Tab-separated table of C-alpha atoms in Angstrom:
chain	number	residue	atom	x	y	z
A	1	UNK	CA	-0.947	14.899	-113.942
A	2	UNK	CA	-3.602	17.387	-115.645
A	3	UNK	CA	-7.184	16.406	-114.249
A	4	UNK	CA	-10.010	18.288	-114.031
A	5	UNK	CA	-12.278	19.412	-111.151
A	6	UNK	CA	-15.926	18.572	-110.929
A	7	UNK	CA	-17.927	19.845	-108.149
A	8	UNK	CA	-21.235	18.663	-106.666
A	9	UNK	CA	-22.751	21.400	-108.084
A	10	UNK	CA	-21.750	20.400	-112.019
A	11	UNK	CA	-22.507	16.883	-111.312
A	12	UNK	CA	-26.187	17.837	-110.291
A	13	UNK	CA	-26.841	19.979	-113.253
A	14	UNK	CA	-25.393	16.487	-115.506
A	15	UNK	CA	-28.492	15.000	-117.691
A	16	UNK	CA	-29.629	12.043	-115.101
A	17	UNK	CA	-27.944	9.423	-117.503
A	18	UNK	CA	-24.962	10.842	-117.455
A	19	UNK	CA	-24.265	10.995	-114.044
A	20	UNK	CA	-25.471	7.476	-113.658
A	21	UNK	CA	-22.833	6.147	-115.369
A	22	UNK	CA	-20.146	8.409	-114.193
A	23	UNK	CA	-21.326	7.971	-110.863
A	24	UNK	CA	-21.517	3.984	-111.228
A	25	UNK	CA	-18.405	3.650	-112.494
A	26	UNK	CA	-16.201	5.295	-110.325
A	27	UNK	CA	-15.643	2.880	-107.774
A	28	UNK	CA	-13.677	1.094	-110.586
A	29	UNK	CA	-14.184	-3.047	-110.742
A	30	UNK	CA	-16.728	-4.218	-109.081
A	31	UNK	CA	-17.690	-7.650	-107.932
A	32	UNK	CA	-20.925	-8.980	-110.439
A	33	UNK	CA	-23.030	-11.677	-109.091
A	34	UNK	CA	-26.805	-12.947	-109.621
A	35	UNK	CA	-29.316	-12.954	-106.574
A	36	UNK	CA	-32.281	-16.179	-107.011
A	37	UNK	CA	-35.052	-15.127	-104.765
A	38	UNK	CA	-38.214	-17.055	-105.273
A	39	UNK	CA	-41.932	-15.159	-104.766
A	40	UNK	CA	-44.480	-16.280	-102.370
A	41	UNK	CA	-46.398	-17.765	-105.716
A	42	UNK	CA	-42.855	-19.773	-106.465
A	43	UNK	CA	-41.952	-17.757	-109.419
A	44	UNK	CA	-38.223	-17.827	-109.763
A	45	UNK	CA	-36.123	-14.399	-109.971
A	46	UNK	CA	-33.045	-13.216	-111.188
A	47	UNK	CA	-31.391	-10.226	-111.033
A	48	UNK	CA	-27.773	-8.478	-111.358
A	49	UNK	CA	-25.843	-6.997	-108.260
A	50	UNK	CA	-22.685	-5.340	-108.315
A	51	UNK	CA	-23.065	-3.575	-104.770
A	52	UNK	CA	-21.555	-6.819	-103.332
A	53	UNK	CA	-19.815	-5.819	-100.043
A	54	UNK	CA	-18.199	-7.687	-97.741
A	55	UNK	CA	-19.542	-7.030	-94.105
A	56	UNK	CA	-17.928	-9.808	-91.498
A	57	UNK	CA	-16.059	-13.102	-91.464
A	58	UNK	CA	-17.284	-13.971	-87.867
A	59	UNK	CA	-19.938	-14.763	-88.781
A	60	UNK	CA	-20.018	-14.914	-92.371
A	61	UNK	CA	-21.611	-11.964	-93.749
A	62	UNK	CA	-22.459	-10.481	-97.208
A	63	UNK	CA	-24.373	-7.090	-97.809
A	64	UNK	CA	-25.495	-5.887	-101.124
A	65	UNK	CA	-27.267	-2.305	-101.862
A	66	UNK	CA	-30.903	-2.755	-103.571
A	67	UNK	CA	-32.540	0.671	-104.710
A	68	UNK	CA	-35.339	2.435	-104.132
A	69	UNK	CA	-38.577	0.846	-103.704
A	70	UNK	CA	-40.645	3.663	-105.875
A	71	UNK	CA	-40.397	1.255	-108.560
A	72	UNK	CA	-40.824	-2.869	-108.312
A	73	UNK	CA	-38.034	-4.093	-106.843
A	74	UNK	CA	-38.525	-7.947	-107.195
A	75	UNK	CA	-35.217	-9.380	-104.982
A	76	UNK	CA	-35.966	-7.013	-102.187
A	77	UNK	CA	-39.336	-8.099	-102.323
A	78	UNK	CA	-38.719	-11.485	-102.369
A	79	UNK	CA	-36.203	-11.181	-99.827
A	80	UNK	CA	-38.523	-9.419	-97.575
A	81	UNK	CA	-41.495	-12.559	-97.979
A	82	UNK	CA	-38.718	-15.329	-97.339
A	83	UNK	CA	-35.694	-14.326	-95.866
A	84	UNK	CA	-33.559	-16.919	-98.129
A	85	UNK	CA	-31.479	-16.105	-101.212
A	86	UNK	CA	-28.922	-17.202	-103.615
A	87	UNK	CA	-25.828	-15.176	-104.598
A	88	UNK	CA	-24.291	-16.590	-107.700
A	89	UNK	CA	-20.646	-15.275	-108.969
A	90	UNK	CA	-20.956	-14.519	-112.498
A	91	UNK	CA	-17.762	-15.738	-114.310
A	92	UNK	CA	-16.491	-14.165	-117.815
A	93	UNK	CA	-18.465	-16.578	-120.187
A	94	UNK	CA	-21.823	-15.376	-118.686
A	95	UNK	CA	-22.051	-11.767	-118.756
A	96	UNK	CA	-24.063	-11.370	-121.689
A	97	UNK	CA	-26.766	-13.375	-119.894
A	98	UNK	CA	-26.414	-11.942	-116.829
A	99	UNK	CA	-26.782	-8.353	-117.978
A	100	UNK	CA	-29.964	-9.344	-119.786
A	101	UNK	CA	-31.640	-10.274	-116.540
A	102	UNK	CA	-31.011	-6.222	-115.772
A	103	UNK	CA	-34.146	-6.003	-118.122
A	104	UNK	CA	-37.851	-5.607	-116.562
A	105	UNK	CA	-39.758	-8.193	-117.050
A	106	UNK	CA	-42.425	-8.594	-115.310
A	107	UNK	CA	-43.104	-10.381	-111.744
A	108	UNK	CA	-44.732	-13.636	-113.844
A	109	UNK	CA	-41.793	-14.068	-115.537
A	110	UNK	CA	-38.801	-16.328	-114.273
A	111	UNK	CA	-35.224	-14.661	-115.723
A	112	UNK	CA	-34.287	-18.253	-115.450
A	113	UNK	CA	-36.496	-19.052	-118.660
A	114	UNK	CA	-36.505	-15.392	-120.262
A	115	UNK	CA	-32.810	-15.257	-120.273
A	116	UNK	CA	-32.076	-19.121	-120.538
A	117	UNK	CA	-30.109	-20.060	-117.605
A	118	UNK	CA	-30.688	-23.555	-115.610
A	119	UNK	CA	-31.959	-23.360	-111.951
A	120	UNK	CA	-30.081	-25.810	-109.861
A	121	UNK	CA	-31.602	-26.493	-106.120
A	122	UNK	CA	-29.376	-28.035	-103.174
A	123	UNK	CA	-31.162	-30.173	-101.390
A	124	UNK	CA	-29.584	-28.560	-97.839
A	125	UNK	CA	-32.058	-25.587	-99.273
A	126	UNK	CA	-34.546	-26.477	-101.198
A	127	UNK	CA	-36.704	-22.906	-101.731
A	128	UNK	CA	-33.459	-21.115	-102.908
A	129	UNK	CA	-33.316	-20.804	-106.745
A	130	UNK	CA	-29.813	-21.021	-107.898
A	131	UNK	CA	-28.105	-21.003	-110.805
A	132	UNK	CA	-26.384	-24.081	-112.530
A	133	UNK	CA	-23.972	-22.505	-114.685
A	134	UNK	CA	-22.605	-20.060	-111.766
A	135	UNK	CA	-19.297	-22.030	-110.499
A	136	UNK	CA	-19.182	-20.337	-106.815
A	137	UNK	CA	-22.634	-20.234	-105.499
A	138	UNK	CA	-23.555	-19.076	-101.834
A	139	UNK	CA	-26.723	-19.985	-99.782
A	140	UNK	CA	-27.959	-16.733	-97.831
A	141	UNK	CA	-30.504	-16.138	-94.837
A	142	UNK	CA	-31.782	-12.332	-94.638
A	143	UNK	CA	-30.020	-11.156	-91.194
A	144	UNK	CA	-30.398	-7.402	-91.079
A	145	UNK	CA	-32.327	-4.532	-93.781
A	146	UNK	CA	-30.784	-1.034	-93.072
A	147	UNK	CA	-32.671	1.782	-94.951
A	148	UNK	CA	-30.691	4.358	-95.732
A	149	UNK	CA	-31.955	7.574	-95.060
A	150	UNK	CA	-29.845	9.416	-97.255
A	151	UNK	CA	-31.177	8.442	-100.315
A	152	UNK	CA	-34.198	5.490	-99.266
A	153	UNK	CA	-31.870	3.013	-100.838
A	154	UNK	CA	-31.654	-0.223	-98.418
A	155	UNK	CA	-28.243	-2.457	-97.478
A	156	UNK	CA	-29.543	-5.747	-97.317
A	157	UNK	CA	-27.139	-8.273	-95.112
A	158	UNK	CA	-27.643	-11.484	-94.668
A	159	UNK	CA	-25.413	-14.826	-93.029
A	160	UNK	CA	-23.821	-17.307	-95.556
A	161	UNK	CA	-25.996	-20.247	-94.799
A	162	UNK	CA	-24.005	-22.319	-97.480
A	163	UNK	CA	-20.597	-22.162	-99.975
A	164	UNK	CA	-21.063	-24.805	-103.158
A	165	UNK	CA	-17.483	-24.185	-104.822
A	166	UNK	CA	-15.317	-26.297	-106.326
A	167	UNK	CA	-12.752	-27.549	-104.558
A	168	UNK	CA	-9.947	-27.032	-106.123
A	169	UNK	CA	-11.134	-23.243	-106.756
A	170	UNK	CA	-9.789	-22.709	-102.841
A	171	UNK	CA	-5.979	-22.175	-102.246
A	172	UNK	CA	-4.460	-23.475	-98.677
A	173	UNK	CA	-4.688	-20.352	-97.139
A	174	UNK	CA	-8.676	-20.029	-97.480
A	175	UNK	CA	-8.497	-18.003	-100.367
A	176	UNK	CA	-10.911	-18.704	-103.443
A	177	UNK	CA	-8.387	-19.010	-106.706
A	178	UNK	CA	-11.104	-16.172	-108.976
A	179	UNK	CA	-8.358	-15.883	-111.881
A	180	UNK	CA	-8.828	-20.129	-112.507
A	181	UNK	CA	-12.716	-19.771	-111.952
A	182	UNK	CA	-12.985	-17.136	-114.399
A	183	UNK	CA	-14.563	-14.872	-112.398
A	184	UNK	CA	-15.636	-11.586	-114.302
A	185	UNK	CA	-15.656	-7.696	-113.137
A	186	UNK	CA	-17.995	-5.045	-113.927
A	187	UNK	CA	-17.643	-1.311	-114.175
A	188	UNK	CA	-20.017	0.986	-114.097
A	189	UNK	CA	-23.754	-0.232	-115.464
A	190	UNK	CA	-22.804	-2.079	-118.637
A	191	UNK	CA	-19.403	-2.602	-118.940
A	192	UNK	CA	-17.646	-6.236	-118.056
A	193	UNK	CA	-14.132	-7.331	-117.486
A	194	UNK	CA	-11.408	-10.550	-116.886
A	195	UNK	CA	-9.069	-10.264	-114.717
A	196	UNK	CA	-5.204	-11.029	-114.257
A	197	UNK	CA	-3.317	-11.624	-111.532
A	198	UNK	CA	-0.639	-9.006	-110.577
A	199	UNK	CA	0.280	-10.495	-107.076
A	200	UNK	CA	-0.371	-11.782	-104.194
A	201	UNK	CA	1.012	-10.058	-101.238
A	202	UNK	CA	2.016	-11.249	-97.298
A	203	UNK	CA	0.213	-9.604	-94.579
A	204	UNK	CA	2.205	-5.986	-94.257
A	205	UNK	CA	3.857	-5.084	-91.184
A	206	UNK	CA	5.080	-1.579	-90.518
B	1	UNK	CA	-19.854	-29.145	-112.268
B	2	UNK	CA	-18.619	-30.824	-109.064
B	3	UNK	CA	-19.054	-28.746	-106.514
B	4	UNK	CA	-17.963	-29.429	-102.815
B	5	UNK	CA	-20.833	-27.492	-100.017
B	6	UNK	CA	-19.466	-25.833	-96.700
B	7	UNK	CA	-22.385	-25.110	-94.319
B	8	UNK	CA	-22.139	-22.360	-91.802
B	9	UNK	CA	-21.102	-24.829	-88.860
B	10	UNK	CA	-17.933	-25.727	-90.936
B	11	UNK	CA	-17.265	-22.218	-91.398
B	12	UNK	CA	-17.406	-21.142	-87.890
B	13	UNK	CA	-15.075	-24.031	-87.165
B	14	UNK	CA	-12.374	-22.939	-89.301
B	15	UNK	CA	-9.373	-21.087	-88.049
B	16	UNK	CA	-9.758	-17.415	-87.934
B	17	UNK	CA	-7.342	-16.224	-90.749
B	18	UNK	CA	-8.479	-18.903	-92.895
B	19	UNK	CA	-11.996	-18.175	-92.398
B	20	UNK	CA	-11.358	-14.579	-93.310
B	21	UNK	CA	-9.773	-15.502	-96.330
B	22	UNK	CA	-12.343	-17.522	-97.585
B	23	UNK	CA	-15.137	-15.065	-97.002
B	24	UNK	CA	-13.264	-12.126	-98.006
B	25	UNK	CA	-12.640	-13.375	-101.151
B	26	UNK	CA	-16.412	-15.027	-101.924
B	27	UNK	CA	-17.653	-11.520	-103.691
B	28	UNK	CA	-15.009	-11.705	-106.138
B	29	UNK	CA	-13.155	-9.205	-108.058
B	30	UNK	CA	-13.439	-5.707	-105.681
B	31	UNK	CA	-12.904	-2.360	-105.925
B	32	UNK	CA	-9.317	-1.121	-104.302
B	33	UNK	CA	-9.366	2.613	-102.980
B	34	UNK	CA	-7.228	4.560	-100.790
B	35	UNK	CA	-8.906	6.524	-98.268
B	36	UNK	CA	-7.417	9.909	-96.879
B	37	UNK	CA	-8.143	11.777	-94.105
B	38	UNK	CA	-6.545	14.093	-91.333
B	39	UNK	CA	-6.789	13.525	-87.655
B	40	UNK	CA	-7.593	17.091	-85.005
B	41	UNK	CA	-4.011	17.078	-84.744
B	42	UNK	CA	-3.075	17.222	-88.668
B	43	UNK	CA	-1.634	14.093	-88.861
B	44	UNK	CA	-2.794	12.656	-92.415
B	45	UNK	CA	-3.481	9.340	-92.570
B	46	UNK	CA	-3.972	6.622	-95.430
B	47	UNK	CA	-5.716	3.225	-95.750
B	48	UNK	CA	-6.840	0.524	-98.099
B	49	UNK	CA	-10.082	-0.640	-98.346
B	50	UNK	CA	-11.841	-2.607	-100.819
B	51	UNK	CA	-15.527	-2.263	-99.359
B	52	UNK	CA	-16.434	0.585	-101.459
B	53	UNK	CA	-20.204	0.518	-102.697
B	54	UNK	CA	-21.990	2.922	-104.872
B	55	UNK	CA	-24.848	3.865	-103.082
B	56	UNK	CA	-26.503	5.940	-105.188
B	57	UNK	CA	-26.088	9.068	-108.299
B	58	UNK	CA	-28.799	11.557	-107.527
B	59	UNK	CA	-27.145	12.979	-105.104
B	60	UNK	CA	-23.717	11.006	-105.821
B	61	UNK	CA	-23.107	9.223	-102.730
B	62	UNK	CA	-20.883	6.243	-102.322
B	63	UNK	CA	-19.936	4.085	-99.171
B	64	UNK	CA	-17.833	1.498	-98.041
B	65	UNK	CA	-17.325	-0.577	-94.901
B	66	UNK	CA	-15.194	0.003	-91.771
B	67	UNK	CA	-14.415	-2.658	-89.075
B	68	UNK	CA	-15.745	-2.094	-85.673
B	69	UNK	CA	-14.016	0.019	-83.241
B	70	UNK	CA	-12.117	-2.942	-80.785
B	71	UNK	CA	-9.454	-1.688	-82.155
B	72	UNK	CA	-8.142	2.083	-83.660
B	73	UNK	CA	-9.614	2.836	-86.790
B	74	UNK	CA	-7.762	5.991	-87.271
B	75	UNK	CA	-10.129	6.456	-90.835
B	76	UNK	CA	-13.381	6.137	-88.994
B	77	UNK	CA	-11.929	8.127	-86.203
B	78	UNK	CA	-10.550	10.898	-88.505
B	79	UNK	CA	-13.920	11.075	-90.015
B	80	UNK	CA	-16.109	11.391	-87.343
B	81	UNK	CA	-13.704	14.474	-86.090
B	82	UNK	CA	-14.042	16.304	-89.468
B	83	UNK	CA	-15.974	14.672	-91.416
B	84	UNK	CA	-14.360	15.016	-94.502
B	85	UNK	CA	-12.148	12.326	-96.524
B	86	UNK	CA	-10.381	11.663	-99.627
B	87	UNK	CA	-10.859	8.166	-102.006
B	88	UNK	CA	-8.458	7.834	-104.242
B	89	UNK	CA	-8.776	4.875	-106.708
B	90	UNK	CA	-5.781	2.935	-106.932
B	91	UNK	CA	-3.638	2.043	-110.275
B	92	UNK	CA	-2.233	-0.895	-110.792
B	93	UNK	CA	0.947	0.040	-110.632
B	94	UNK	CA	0.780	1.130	-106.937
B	95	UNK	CA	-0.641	-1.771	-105.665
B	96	UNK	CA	2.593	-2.868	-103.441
B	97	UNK	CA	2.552	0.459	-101.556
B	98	UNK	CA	-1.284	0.399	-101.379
B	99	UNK	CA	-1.234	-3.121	-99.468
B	100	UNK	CA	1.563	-1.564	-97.323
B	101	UNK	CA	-0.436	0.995	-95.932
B	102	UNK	CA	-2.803	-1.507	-94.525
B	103	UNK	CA	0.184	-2.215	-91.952
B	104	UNK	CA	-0.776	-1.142	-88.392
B	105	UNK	CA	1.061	2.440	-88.299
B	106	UNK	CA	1.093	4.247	-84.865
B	107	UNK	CA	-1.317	7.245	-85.114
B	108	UNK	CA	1.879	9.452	-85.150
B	109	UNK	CA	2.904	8.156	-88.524
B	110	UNK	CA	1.795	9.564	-91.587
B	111	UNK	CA	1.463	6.598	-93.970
B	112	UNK	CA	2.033	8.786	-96.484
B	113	UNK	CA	5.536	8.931	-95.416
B	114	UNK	CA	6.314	6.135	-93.870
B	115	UNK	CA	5.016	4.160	-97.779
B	116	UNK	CA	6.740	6.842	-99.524
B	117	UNK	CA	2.971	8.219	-101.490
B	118	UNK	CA	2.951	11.953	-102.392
B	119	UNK	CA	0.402	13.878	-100.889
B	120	UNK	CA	-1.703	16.371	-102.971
B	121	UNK	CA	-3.457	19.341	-102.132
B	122	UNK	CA	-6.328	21.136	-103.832
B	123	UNK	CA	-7.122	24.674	-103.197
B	124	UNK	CA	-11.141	24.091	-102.880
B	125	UNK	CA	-10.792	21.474	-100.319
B	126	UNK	CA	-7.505	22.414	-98.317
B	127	UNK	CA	-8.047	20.101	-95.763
B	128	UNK	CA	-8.313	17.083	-97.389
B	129	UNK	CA	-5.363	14.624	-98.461
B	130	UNK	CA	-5.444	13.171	-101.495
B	131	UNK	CA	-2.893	10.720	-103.095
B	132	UNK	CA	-0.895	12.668	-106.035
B	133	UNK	CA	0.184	8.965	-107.438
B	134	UNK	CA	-3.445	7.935	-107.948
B	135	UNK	CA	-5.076	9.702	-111.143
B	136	UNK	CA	-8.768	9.382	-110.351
B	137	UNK	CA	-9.514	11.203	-106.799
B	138	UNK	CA	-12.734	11.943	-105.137
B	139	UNK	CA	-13.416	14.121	-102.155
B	140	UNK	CA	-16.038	13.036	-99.868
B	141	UNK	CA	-18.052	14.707	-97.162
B	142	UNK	CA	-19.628	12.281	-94.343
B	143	UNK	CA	-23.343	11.780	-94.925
B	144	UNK	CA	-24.430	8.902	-92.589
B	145	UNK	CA	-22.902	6.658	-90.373
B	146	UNK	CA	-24.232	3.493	-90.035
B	147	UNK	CA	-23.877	1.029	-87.148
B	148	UNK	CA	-24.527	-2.875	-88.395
B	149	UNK	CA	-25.925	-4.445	-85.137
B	150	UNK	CA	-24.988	-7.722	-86.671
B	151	UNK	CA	-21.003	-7.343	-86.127
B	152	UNK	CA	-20.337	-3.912	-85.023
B	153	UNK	CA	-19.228	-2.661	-88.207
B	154	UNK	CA	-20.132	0.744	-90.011
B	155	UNK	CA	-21.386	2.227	-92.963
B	156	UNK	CA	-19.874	5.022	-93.846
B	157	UNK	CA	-21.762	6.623	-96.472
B	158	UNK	CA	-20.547	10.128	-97.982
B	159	UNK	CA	-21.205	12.533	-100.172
B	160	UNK	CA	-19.332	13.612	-103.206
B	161	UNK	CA	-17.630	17.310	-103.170
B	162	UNK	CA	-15.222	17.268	-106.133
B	163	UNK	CA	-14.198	14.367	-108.583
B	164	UNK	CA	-10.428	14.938	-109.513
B	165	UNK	CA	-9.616	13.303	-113.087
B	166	UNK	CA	-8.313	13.558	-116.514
B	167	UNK	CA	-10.680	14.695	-119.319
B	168	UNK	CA	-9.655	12.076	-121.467
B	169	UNK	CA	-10.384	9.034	-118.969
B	170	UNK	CA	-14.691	10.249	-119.424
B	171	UNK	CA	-16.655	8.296	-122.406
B	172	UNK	CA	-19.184	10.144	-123.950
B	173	UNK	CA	-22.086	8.770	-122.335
B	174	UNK	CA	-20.313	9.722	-118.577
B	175	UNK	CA	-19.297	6.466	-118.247
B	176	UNK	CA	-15.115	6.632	-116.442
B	177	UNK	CA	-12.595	3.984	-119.088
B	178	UNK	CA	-10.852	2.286	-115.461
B	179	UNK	CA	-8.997	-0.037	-118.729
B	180	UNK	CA	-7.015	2.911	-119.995
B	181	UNK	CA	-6.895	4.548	-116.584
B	182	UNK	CA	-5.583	1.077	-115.053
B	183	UNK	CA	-7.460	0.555	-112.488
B	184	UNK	CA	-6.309	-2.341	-110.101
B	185	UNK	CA	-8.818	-4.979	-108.796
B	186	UNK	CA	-8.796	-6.813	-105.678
B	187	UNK	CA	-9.395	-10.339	-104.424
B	188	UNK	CA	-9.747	-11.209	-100.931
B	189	UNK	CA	-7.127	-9.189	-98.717
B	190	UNK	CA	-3.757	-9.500	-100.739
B	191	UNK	CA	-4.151	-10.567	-104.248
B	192	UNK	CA	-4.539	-8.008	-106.615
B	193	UNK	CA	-5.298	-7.924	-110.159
B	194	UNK	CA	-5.273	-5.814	-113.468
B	195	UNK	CA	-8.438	-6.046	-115.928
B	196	UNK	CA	-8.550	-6.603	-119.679
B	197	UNK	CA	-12.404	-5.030	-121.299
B	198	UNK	CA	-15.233	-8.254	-122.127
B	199	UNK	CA	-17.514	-6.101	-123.344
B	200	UNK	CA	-19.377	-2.593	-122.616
B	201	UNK	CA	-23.445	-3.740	-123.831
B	202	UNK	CA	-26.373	-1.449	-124.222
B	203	UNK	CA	-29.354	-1.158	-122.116
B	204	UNK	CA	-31.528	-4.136	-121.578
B	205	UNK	CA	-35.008	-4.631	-122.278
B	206	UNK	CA	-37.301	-7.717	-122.026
């Protein structure tokens, strides 16, 4: 196969938009959800992730990367007065919607009504913002912020405090069924994808 | 929608593999990489992991998640000796040998062999294994390693050397087309899945 080289030195001398999205995208598909953080005001945010990263099963643990803090960074902010968030799986039907709520609005203004999505609450947690038309949704309590020196980015990881899924979205084996709950992919900064199944494998032995 | 809630409690309470099922497979649809590396001895060694995170593009550094150290790692342990790996993004149509490789190899076996993947050289990083079968490769040089106090887990964040690929798989705006490369997805720890483009949208604003 003919492919061509492209050293660290080439990629720094890219045009800064260009490397974004080659860098972005080369992890391939991502996971896209929506983290609902509420301000110490109340004012409802939204905002697009796909830096989802699973950390632990025991206990139940979910990191995400936010960026710097140079510029406002409303979740981490959030996250840093309260401790509590949602993380709501986008499926395919709502990426349009969930990429607008990429856009900067300002602090006073709720994605929830710029965008027009519906804020649910559970009433297990009341302060976290979540959103109604995300079928997997998942309760979160702020457990550890690592800055990362390398590049003053910051892994936030918090414990699952609460699953709301359907339940027929979960096979026997503990698994969560994404092809039937539509769930959609991202790659890169802008571009979305559905998903088929190829297979599901047994545990390999050598 | 209906929607059934498991609280933490009922999570710890489930069995073990079920438990990691479940919260494996919350984020949704995840990367799938192959990660390369060589131990002192010269043994090369090969591993799945869908944990990969972009971290950030200016300098390009990605990450991605390895399990604590109970048991051999031989990746985290081949890293910290050299410091240098290989990610290899995996196509769809090597999934099945992919998911073998996560088997539990001696340290004496070469996954490469004992899957039957074809290992690939390039002459500015010699040292480095890299996995002829996948078409997108990236070399990596360790940047920060990051213990997780929550659950003994690491980050291992590196830098990019050298991004291996075919001209023709680059958009115009830098952005990398994983639809015509065919790029596999992941859900959970076995099911794997192939992605069909929603859309690719512009840049939002308020």
């Amino acid at each position: 196969m003919k492919r061509q080289s492209v050293a660290f030195d080439e990629i720094m001398k890219f045009e800064r938009r260009y490397r974004a999205a080659l860098i972005n995208s080369l992890p391939g598909i991502k996971p896209l959800v929506l983290i609902g953080t509420s301000g110490k005001g109340g004012k409802s945010n939204l905002a697009p992730f796909n830096s989802l990263v699973h950390i632990g099963s025991d206990p139940p643990l979910l990191g995400f990367v936010s960026r710097p803090d140079s510029v406002p960074r409303h979740t981490l902010q959030n996250i840093r007065e309260t401790g509590l968030y949602s993380i709501n799986v986008v499926p395919i039907g709502l990426v349009r919607l969930a990429h607008q709520c990429s856009a900067r609005y300002d602090i006073n203004i709720s994605e929830f009504e710029a965008v027009g999505l519906e804020l649910e609450r559970h009433e297990e947690l009341l302060q976290i913002p979540f959103v109604k038309e995300c079928r997997i949704q998942i309760g979160m309590k702020l457990r550890e912020l690592i800055a990362i020196k390398s590049n003053g980015t910051h892994l936030v990881i918090g414990q699952i405090l609460n699953i709301y899924i359907p339940e027929d979205y979960i096979f026997e084996d503990g698994s969560i069924d994404h092809i039937r709950a539509q769930t959609a992919g991202c790659i890169g900064l802008d571009t979305y994808v559905e998903s088929s199944l190829i297979a599901k494998l047994i545990y390999a032995k050598p």
